[in-house]
PDB file of C-alpha atoms in Angstrom:
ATOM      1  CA  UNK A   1       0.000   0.000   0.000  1.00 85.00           C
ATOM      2  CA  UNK A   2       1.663   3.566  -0.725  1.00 94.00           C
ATOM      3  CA  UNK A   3       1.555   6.493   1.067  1.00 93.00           C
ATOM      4  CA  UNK A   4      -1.180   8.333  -0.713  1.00 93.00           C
ATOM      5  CA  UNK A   5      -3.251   5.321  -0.382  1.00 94.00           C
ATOM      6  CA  UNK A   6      -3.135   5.361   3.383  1.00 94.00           C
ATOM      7  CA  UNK A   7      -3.529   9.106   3.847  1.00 93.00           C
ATOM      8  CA  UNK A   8      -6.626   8.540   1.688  1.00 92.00           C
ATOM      9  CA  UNK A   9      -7.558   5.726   3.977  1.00 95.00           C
ATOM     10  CA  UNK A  10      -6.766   7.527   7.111  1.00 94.00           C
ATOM     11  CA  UNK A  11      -9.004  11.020   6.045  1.00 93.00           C
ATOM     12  CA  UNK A  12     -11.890   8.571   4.742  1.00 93.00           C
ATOM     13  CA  UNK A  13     -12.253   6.315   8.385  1.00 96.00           C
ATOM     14  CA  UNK A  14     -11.673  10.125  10.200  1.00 96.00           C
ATOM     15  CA  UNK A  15     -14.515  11.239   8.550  1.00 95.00           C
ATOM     16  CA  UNK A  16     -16.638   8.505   9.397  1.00 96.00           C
ATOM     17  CA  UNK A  17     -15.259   8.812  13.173  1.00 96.00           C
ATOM     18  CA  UNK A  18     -17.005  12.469  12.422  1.00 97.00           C
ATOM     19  CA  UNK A  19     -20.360  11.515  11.446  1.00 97.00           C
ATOM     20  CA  UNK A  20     -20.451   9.107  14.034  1.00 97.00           C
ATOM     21  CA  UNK A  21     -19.786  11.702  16.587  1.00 97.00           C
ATOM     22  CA  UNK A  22     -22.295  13.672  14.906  1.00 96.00           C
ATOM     23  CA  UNK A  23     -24.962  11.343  15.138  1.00 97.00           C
ATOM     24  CA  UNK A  24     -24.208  10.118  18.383  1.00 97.00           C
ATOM     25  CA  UNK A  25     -23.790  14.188  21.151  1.00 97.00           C
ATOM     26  CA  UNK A  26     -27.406  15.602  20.281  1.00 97.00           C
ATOM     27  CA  UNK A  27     -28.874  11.185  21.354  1.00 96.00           C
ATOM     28  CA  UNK A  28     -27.242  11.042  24.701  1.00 96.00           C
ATOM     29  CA  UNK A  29     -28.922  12.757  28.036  1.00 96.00           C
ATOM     30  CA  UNK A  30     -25.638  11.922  30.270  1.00 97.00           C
ATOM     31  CA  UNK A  31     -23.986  15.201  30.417  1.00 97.00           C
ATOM     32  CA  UNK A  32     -20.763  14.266  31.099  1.00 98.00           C
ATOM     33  CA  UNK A  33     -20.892  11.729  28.414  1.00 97.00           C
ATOM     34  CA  UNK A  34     -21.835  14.171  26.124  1.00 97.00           C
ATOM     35  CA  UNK A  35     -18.673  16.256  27.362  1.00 98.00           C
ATOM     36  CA  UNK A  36     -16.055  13.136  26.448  1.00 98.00           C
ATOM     37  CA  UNK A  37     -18.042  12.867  23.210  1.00 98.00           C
ATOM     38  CA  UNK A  38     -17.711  16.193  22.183  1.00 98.00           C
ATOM     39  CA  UNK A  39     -14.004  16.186  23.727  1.00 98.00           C
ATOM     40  CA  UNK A  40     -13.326  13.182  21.123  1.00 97.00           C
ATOM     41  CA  UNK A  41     -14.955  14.655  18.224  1.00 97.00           C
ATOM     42  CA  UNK A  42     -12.513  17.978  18.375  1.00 97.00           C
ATOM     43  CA  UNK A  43      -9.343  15.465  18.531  1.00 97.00           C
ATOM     44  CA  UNK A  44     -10.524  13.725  15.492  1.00 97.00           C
ATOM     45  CA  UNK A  45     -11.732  17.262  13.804  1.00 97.00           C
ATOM     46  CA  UNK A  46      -7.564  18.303  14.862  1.00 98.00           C
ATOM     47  CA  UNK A  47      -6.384  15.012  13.249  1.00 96.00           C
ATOM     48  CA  UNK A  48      -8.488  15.259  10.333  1.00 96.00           C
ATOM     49  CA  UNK A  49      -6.978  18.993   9.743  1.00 96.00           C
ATOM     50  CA  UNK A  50      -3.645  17.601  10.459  1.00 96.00           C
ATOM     51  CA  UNK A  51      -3.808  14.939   7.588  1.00 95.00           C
ATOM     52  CA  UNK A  52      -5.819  17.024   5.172  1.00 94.00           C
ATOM     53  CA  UNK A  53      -2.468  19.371   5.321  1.00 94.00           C
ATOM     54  CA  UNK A  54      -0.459  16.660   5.164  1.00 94.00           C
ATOM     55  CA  UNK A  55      -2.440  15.639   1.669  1.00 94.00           C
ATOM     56  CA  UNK A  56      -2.474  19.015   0.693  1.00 93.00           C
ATOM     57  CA  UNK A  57       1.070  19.899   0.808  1.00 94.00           C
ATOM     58  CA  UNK A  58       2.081  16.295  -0.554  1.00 94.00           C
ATOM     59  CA  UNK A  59      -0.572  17.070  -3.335  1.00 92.00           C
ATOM     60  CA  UNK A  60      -2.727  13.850  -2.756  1.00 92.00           C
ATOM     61  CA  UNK A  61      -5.441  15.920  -2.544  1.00 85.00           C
ATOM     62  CA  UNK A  62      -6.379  18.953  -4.419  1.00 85.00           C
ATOM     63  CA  UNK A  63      -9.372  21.233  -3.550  1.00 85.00           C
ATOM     64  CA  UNK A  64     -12.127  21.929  -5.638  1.00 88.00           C
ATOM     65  CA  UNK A  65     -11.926  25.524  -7.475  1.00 92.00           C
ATOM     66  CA  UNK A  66     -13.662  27.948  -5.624  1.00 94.00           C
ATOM     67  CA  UNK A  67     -17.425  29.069  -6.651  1.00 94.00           C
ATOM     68  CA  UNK A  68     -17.897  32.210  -9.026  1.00 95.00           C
ATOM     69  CA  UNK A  69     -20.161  34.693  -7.521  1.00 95.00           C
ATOM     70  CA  UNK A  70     -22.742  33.537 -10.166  1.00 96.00           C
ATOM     71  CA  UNK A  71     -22.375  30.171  -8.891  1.00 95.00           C
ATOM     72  CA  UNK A  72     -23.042  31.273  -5.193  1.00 95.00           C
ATOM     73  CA  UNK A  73     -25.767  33.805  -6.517  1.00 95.00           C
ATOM     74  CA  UNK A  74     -27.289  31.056  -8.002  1.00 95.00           C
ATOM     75  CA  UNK A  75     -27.020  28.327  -5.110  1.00 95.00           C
ATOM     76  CA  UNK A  76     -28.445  31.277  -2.662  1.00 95.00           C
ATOM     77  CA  UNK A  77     -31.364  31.939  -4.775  1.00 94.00           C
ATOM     78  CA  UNK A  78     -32.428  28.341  -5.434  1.00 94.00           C
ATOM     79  CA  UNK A  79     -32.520  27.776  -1.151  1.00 94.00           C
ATOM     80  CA  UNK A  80     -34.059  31.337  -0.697  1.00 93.00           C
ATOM     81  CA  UNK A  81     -36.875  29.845  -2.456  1.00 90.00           C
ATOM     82  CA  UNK A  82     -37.169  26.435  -0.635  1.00 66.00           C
TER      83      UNK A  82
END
């Protein structure tokens, strides 16, 4: 397995972790398990950012061109309507 392969792999099961944490802070009532939960979540947001960089600067990953305004007009006008 190379090394793009794994940082790939490593971003992909992070975000997963992510959802999962997502999913799981608003179910639970315990308020100090919600505290560890959300304590998780931001060291697994601060690894994701530190691999994303990693891909970045390594150029395994390379970022979608940014919207035109006429792009983002256009996206803000379709939800304005919804």
């Amino acid at each position: 397995m190379d090394e793009k392969t794994m940082v790939s792999d490593t971003l992909a099961g992070i975000n997963g972790e992510l959802v999962r944490y997502g999913e799981m802070i608003p179910q639970t009532e315990n308020m100090q398990l919600k505290q560890v939960l959300k304590q998780f979540r931001n060291q697994c947001e601060q690894s994701q950012e530190e691999i994303y960089q990693i891909a970045r600067t390594k150029q395994y990953y390379v970022p979608a061109a940014k919207a035109t305004r006429e792009e983002i007009a256009h996206v803000r006008s379709v939800l304005m309507q919804g």
